[in-house]
Coordinates of C-alpha atoms and ligand atoms in Angstrom, one line a residue:
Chain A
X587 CA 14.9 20.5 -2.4
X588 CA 12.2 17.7 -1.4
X589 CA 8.6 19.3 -0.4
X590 CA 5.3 18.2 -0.6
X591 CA 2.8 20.7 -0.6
X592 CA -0.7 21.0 0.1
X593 CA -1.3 20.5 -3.8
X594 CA 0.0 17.4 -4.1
X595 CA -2.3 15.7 -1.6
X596 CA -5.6 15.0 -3.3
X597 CA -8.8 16.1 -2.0
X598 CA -10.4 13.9 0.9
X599 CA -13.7 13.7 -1.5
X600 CA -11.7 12.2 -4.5
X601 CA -10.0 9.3 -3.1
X602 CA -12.4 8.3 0.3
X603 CA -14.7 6.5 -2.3
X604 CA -11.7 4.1 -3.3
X605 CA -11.3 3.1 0.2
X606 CA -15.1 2.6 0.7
X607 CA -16.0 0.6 -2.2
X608 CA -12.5 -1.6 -1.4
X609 CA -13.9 -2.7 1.9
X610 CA -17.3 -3.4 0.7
X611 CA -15.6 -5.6 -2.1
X612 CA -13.3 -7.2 0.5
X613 CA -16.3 -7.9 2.7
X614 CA -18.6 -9.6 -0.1
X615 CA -15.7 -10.8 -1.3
X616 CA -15.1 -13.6 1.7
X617 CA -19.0 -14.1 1.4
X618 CA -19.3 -15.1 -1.9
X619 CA -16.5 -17.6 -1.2
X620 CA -18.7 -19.4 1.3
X621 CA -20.4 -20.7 -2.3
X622 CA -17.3 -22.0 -4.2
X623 CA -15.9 -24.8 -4.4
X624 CA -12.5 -25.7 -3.4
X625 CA -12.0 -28.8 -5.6
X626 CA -12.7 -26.9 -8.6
X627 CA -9.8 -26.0 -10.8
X628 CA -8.4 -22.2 -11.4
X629 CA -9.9 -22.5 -15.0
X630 CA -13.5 -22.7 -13.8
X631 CA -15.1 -19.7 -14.4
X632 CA -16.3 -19.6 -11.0
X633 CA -13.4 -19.1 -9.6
X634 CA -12.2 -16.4 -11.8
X635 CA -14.7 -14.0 -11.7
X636 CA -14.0 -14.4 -7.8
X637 CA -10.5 -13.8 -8.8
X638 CA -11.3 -10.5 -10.6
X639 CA -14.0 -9.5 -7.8
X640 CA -11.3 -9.6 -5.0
X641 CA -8.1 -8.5 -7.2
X642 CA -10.3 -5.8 -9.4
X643 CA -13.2 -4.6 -6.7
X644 CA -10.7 -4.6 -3.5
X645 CA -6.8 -4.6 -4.3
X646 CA -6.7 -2.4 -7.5
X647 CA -9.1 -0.3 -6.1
X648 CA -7.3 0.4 -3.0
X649 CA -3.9 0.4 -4.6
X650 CA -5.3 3.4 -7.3
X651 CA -7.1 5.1 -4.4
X652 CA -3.6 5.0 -2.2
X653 CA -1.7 6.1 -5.5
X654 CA -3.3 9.1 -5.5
X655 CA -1.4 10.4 -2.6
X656 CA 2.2 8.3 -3.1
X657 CA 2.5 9.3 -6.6
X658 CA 3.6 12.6 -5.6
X659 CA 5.9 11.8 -2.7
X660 CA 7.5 8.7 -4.9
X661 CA 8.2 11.3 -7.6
X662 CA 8.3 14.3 -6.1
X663 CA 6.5 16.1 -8.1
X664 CA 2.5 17.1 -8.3
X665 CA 0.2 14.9 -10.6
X666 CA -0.4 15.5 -14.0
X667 CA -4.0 15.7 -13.8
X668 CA -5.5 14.5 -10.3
X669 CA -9.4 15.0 -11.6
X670 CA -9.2 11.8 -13.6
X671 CA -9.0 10.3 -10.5
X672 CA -13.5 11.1 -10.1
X673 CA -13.7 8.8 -12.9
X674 CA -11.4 5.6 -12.6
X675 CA -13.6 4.3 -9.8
X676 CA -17.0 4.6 -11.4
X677 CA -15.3 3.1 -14.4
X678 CA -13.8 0.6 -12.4
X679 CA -16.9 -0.3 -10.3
X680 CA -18.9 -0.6 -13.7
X681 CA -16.4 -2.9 -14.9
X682 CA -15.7 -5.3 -12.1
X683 CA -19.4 -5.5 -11.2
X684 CA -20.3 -6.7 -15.5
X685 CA -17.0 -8.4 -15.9
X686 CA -17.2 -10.3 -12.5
X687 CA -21.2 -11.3 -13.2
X688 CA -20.4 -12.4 -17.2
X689 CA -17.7 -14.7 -15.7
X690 CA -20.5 -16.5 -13.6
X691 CA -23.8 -16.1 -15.5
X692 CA -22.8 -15.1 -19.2
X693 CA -19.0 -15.2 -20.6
X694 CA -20.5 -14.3 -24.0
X695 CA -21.1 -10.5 -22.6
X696 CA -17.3 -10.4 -21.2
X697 CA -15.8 -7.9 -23.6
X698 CA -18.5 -5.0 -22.3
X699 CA -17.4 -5.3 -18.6
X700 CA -13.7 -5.9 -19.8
X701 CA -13.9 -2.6 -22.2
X702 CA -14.5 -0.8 -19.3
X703 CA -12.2 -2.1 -16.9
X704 CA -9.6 -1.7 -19.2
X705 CA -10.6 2.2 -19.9
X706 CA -10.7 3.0 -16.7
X707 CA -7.3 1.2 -15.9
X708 CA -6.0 3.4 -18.8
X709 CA -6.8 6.2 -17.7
X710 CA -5.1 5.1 -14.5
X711 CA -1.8 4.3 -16.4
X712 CA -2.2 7.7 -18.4
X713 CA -2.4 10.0 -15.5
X714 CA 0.8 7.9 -14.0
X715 CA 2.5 8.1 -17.1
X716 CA 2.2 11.3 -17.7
X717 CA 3.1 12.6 -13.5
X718 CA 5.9 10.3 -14.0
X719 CA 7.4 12.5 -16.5
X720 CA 7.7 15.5 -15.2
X721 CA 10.0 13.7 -12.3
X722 CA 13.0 15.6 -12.6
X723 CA 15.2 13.2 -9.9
X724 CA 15.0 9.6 -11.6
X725 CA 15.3 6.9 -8.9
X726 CA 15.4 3.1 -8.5
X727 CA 11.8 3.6 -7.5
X728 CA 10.8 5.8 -10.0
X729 CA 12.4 3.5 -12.7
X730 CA 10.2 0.3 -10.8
X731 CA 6.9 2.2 -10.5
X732 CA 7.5 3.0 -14.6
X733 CA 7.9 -0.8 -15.0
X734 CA 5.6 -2.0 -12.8
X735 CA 3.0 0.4 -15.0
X736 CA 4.5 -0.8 -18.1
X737 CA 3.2 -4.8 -17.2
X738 CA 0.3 -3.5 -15.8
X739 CA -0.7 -2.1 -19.3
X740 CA 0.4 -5.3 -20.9
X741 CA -1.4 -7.7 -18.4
X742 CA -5.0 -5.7 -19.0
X743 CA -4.5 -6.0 -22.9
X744 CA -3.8 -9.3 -22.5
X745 CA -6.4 -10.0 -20.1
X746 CA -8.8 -8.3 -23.1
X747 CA -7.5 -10.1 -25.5
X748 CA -8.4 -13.3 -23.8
X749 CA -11.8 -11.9 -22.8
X750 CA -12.6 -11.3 -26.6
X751 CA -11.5 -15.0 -27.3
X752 CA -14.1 -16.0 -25.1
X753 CA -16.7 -13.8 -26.2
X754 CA -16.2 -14.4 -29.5
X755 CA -15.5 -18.3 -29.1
X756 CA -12.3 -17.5 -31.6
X757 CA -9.6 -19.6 -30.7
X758 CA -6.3 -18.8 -29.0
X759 CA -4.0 -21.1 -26.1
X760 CA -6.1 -20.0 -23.3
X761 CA -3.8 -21.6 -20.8
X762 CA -0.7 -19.7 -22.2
X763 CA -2.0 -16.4 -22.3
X764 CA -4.3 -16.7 -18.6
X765 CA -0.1 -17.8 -17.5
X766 CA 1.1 -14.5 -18.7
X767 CA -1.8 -12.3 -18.0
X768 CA -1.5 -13.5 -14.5
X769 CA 1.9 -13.4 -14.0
X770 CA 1.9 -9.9 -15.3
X771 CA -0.4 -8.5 -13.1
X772 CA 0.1 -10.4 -10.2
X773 CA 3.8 -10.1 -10.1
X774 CA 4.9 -7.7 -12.8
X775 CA 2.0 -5.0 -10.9
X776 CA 1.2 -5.8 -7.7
X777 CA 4.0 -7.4 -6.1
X778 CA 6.1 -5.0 -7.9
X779 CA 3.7 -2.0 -6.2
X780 CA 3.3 -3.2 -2.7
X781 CA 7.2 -4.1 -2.6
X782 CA 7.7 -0.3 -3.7
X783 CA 5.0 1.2 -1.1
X784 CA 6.1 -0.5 1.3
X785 CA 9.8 0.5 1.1
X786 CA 7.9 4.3 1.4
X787 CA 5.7 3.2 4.3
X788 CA 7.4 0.4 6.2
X789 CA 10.3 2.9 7.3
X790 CA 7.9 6.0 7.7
X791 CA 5.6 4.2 9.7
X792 CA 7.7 2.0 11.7
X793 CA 10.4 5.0 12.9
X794 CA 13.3 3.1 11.0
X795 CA 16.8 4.7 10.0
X796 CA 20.2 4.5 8.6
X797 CA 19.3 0.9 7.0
X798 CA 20.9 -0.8 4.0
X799 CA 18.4 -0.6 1.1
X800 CA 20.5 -2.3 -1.8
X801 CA 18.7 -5.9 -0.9
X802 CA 15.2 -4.2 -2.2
X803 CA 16.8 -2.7 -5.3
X804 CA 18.3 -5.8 -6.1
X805 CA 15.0 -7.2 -5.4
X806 CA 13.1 -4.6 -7.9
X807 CA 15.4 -5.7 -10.7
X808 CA 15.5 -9.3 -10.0
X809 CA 11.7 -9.5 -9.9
X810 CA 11.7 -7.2 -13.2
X811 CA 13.9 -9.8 -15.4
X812 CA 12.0 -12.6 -13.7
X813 CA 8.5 -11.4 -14.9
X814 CA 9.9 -10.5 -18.5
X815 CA 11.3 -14.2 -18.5
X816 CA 8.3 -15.7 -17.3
X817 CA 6.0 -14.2 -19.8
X818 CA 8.2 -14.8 -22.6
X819 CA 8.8 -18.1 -22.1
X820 CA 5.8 -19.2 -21.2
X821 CA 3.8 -17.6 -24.4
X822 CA 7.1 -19.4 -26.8
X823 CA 6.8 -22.8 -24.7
X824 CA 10.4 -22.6 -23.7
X825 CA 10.0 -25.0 -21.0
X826 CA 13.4 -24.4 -19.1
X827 CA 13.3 -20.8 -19.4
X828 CA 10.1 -20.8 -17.4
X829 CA 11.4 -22.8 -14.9
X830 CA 14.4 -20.2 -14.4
X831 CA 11.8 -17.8 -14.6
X832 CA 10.3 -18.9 -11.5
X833 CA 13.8 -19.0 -9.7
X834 CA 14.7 -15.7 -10.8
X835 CA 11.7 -14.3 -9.0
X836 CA 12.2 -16.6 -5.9
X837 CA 15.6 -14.5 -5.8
X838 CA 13.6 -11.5 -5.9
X839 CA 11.5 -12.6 -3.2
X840 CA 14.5 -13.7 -0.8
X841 CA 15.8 -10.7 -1.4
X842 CA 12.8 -8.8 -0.3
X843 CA 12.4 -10.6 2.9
X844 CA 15.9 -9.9 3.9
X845 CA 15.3 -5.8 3.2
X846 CA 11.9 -6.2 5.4
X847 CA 14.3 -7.9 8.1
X848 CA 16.9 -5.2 7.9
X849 CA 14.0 -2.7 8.3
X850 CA 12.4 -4.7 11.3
X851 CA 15.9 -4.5 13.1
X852 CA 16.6 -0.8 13.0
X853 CA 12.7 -0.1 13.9
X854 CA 12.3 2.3 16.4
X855 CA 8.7 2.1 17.2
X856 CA 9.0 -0.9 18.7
X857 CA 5.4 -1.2 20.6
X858 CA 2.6 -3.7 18.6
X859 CA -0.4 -2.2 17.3
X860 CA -3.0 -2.9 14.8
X861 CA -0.7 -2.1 11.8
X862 CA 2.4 -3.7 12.8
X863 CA 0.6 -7.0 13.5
X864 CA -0.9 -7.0 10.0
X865 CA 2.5 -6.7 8.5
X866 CA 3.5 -9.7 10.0
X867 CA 0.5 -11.8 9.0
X868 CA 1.2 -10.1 5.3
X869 CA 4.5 -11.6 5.4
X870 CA 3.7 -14.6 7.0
X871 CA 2.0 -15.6 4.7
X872 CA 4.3 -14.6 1.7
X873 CA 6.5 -16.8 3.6
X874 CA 3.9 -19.8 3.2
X875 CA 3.4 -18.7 -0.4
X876 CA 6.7 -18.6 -1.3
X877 CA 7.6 -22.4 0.9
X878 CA 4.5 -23.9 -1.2
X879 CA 5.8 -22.2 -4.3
X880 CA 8.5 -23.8 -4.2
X881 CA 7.2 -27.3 -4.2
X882 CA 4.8 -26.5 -6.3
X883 CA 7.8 -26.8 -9.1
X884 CA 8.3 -30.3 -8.3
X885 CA 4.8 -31.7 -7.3
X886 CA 2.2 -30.5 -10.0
X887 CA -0.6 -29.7 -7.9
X888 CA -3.9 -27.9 -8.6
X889 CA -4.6 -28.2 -4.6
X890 CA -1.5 -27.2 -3.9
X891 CA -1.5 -24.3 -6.5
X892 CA -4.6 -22.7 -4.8
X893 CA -3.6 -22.7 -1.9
X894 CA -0.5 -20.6 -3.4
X895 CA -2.6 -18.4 -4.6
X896 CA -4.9 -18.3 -1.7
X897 CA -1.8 -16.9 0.7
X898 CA -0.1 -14.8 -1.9
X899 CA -3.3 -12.8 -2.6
X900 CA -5.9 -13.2 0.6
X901 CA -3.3 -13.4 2.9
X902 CA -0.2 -11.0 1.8
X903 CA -2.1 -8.7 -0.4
X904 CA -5.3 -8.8 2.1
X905 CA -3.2 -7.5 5.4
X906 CA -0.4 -6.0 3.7
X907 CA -3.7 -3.6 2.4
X908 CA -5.9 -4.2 5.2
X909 CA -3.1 -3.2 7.7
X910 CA -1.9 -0.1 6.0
X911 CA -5.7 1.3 5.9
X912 CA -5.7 1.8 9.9
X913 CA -2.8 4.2 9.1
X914 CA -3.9 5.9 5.6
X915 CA -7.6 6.9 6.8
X916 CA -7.3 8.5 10.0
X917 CA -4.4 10.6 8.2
X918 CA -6.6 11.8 5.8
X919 CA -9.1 12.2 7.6
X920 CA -7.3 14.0 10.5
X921 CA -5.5 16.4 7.7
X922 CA -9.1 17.2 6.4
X923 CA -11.0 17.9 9.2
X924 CA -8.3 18.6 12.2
X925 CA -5.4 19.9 10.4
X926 CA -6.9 23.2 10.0
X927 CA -7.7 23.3 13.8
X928 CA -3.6 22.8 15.0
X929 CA -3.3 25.5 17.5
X930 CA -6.6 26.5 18.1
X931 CA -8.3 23.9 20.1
X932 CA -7.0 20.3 20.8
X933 CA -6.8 18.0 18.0
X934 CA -6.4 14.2 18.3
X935 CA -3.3 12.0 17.6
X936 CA -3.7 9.4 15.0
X937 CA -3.5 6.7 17.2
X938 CA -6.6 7.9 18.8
X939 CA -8.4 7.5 15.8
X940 CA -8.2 3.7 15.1
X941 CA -10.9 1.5 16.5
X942 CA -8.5 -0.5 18.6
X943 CA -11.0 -3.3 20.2
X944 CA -12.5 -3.9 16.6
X945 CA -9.5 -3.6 14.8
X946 CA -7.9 -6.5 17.3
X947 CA -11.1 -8.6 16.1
X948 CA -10.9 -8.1 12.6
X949 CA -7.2 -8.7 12.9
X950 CA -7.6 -12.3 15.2
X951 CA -10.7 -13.6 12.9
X952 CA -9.3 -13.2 9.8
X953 CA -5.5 -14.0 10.7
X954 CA -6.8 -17.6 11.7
X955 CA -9.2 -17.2 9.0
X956 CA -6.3 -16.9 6.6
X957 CA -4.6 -19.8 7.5
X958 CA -6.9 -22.5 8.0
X959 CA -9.2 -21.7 5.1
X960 CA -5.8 -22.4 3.1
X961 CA -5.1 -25.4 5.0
X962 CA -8.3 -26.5 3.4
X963 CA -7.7 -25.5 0.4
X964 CA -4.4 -27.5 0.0
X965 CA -6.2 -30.4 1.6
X966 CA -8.7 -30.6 -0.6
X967 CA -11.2 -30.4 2.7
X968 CA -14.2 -28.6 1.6
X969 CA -15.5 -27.9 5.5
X970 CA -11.6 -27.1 6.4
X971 CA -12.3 -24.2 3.8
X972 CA -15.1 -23.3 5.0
X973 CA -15.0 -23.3 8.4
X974 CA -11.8 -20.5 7.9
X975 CA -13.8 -19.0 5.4
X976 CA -16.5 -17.8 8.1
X977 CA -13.8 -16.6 10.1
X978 CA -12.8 -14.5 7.4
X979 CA -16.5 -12.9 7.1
X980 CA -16.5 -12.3 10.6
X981 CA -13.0 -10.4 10.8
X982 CA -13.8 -8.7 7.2
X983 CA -17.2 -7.4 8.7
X984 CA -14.7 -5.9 11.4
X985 CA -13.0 -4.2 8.9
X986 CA -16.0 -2.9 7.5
X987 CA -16.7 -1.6 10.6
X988 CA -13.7 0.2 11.7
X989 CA -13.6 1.4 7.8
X990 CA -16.5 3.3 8.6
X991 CA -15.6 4.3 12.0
X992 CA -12.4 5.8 11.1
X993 CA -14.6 7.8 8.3
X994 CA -17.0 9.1 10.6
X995 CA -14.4 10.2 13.5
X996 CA -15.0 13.7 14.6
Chain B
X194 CA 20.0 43.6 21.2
X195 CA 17.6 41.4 21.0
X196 CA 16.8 39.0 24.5
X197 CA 14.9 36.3 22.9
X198 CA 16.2 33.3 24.0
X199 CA 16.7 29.8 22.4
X200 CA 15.2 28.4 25.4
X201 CA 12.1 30.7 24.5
X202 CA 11.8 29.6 20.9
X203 CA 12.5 26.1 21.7
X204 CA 9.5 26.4 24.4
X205 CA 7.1 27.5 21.6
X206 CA 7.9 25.0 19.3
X207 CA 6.8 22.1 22.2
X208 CA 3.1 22.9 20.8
X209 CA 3.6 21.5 17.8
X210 CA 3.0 18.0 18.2
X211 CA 3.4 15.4 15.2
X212 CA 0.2 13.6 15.0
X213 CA 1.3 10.6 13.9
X214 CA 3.9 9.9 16.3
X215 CA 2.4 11.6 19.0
X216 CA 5.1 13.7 20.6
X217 CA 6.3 17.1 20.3
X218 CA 8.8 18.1 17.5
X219 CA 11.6 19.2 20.0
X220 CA 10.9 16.3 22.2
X221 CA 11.5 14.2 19.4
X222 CA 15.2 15.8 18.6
X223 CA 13.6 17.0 14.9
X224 CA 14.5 20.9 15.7
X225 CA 18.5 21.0 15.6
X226 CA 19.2 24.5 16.0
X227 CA 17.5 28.0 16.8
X228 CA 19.7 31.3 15.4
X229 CA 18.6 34.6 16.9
X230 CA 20.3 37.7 15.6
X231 CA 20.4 41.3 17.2
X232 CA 17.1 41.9 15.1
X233 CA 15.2 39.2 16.5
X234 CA 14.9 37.8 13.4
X235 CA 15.1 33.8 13.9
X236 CA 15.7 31.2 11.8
X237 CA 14.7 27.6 13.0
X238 CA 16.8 24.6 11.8
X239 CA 14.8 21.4 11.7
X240 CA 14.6 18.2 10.0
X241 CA 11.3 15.8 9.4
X242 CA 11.6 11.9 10.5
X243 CA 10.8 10.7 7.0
X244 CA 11.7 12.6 3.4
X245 CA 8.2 11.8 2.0
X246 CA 6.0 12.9 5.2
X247 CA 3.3 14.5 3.7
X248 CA 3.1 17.0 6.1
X249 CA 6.0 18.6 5.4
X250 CA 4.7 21.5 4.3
X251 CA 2.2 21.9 7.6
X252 CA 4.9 21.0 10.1
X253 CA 7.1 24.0 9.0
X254 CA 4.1 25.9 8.9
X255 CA 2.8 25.6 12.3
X256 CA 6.8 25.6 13.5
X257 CA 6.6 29.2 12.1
X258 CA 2.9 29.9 13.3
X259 CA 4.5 28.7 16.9
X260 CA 7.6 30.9 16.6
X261 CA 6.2 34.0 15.5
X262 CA 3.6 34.1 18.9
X263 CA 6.8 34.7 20.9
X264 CA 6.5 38.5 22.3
X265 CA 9.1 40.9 19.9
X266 CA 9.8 38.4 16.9
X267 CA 10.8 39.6 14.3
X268 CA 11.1 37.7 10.7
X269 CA 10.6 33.9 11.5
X270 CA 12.0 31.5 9.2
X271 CA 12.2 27.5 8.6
X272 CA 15.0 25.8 7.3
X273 CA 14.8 22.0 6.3
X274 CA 17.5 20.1 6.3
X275 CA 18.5 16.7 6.1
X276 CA 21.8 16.3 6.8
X277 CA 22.8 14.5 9.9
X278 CA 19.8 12.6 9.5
X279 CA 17.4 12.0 12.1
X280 CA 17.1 9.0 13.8
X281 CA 15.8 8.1 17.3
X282 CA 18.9 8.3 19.6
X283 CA 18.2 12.1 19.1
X284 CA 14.8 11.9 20.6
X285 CA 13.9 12.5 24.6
X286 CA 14.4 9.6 26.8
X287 CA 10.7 9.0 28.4
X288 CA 10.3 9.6 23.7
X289 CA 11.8 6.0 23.7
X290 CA 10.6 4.4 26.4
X291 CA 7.0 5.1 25.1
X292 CA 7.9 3.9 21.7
X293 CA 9.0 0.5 23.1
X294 CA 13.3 1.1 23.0
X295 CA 15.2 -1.0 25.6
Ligands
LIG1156 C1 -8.9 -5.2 -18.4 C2 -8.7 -5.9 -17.4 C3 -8.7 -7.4 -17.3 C4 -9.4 -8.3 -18.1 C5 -10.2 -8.0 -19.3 C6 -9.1 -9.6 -17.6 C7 -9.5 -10.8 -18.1 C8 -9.2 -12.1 -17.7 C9 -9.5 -13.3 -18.4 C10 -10.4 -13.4 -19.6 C11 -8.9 -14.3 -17.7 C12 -8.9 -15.8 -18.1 C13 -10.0 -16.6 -17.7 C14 -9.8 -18.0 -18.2 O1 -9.7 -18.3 -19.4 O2 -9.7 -18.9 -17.4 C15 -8.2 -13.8 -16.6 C16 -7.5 -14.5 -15.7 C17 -6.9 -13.9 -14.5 N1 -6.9 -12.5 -14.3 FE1 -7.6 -11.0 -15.4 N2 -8.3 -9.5 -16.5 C18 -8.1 -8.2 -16.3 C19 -7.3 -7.6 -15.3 C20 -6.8 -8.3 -14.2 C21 -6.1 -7.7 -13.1 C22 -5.8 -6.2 -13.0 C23 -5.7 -8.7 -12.3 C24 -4.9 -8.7 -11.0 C25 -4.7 -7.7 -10.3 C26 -6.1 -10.0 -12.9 C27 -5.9 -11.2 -12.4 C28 -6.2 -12.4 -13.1 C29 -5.9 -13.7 -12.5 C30 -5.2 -14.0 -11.2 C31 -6.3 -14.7 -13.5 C32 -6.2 -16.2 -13.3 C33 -7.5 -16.6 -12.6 C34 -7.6 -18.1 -12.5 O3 -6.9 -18.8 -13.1 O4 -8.4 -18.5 -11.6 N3 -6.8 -9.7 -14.1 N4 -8.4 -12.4 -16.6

């Protein structure tokens, strides 16, 4: 029998500062763009610590933070030991912040913000590890959220390892190993993650029933094989493997697009709101990412690489997260504050608790943000960029906004 | 004897509204049965739109809360079940409407 009780949800207290920090991060995040460069190559250390300040400071952050509570419903069973949860975001904050400024001001000091992002990512993985377990019913998803936590691991010990070869000038094929570490994370973890919430949330959220589901675990072991392929080949040089590699995953990814579609059909909350419209925009701009992706085999491309980049993780990460957390915090909140109220006095409906007029702005800025700003980017148009990129601040200070708003409803 | 009726038992459960959705549960076709015996025990058979909702636990809760306000109750109790499964052709027409169907 499938329960979840009371237990398993974590305290309000314990995961609110996961959400709060991730916004902030998201927010400075699109500022401290409006100082980079678009012509200068992935490789510049500019443009990595940004990398690590968005990926580290607002997607892992919110991803742990939202862990806390799907854990438990994934596996159906209670956590292990929810407490370590108070210390992977001081950890993690710690981290990002010395990791993110060595990157720009002094690589030599690296391995100290890298040491304690990677502890406080293991600790992460531990706690996982160790609720995962004690599942007694071992699904598809169960199996994907082990493997996905099983690259995870390997991509932050390689992303160390790399971190030490910098700080210690020792020499290893940077190129080979920033390859794997990326794809590792980046697809083996949080593709991997987000397409395994969302089959959770997408179907919970958007009413839907009585749908096919063997396109997404197809999808979970494609992606799987494709990541082990990639990393392989890439760190033994086996050219044409790699190149396999990357069709492999675009299986995966087709794959994915046609569960979401099977999903969308069989919806039954068919009215638009703030969440639904995100979704789109998430996989609108997988769709570009995965278009340009494909070229990007033929037509080697740094421009045209970025601007991969730029839609896989700004756009589908940023609304696929962004969207979801105009659902997740007035639940939590509501469950803490007006939960204990049901039948006493009149409590509000969730809807009621979204800032819908500044939601619809943060949505319209950054949307268009999204896009053009990557238009520049694959143009090589520095005031293209730009001019998206201060859409973006103006629809992530929205955000911010209704962030706080949500937090604050009484 | 016992003259509870369904009708009363399905009346008390209309204050239980599910937040997210926004609707009551019997409105939304989620309670499939009410059993009465001579004792006035009842036993309420329901299902929940999703397997992982984590309110599971507070829905059945405040079904039983709902249940047990009804004048000569006796025993209430909450059976979850999943089989048929829900799905939104069970819900109240204006349930629908307002959710954007036809
Ligand atoms: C302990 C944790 C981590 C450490 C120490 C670390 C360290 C590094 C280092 C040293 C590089 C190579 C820089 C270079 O030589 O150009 C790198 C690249 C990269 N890392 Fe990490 N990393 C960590 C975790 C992560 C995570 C969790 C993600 C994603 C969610 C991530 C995403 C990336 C990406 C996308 C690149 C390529 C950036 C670019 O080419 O512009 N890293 N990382």
């Amino acid at each position: 029998m499938f329960q979840i009780s009371k237990d398993y949800a974590p305290p309000f207290k314990m995961i609110e500062p996961f959400f709060v920090l991730g916004s902030i991060f998201y927010f400075l995040g699109t500022i401290i763009l409006l100082f980079l460069h678009p012509k200068s190559g992935h490789f510049d250390f500019s443009i990595v610590g940004w990398a690590h300040w968005f990926l580290l400071g607002f997607v892992m952050m919110i991803i742990f933070g939202a862990m806390a509570q799907l854990v438990p419903v994934v596996v159906e069973v209670g956590h292990f030991a929810v407490d370590l949860y108070y210390i992977i975001w001081p950890l993690l904050l710690l981290g990002v912040l010395g990791m993110v400024s060595s990157f720009w001001f002094a690589p030599w000091l690296l391995p100290y913000g890298g040491l304690l992002v990677l502890v406080s990512m293991l600790i992460f993985l531990f706690e996982t590890f160790m609720t995962l377990k004690k599942a007694q019913n071992i699904t598809l998803t169960v199996k994907t959220v082990y493997w996905a936590n099983i690259f995870l691991l390997i991509g932050i010990l390689s992303g160390f390892f790399m971190t030490l070869a910098i700080g210690n000038g020792f020499d290893i094929n940077l190129t080979k190993w920033l390859k794997a570490h990326a794809m590792l994370v980046l697809g083996g973890y949080v593709t991997l993650t987000i397409i395994g919430i969302s089959m959770v949330l997408l179907p919970m959220f958007g009413l839907a029933h009585g749908f096919d589901d063997k396109p997404v675990n197809r999808a979970f072991k494609v992606m799987i094989v494709g990541v082990i392929l990639y990393v392989v080949s890439t760190l033994i040089s086996f050219y044409f493997a790699t190149m396999l590699a990357w069709i492999v995953i675009f299986v995966a990814i087709a794959n994915y697009f046609y569960q979401i579609y099977l999903i969308y059909k069989v919806r039954a909350r068919k009215k638009e709101d703030i969440w639904s419209k995100s979704m789109f925009a998430g996989f609108f701009s997988l769709a570009l990412a995965f278009i340009f992706g494909f070229f990007n085999l033929f037509i080697e491309s740094e421009q045209l690489l970025l601007a991969v980049a730029w839609f896989l993780i700004v756009g589908f990460f940023g609304f696929l997260i962004t969207g979801h957390l105009y659902k997740i915090i007035p639940f939590l909140v509501w469950f803490e504050r007006f939960s204990p109220l049901v039948g006493k006095q009149k409590v509000p409906m969730l809807h009621e608790m979204v800032p819908v007029r500044d939601a619809e702005f943060e949505f319209y800025f950054s949307a268009s943000g999204v896009v053009i700003a990557g238009f520049g980017l694959m143009l090589g148009s520095e005031d293209i960029f730009k001019g998206g990129v201060l859409l973006l601040v103006v629809g992530a200070f929205f955000l911010v906004k209704s962030v706080f708003w949500m937090l604050r409803f009484k | 004897m016992c003259n509870i009726t369904k009708e009363q038992v399905y009346k008390a459960i209309e204050s239980v509204i599910d937040p997210e959705v926004g609707f009551n549960l019997v409105e939304l076709g989620l309670i499939y049965d009410a059993i009465i015996d001579e004792n006035c025990n009842v036993k309420v058979v329901m299902t929940l739109s999703t397997r992982g909702c984590p309110l599971h636990q507070m829905l059945t809760q405040w079904v039983q809360d709902a249940v047990k306000k009804i004048d000569g109750v006796n025993e209430v109790e909450v059976e979850v079940v999943w089989e048929p499964e829900w799905n939104i052709s069970m819900a109240a027409e204006h349930v629908k409407k307002a959710l954007g169907m036809e």
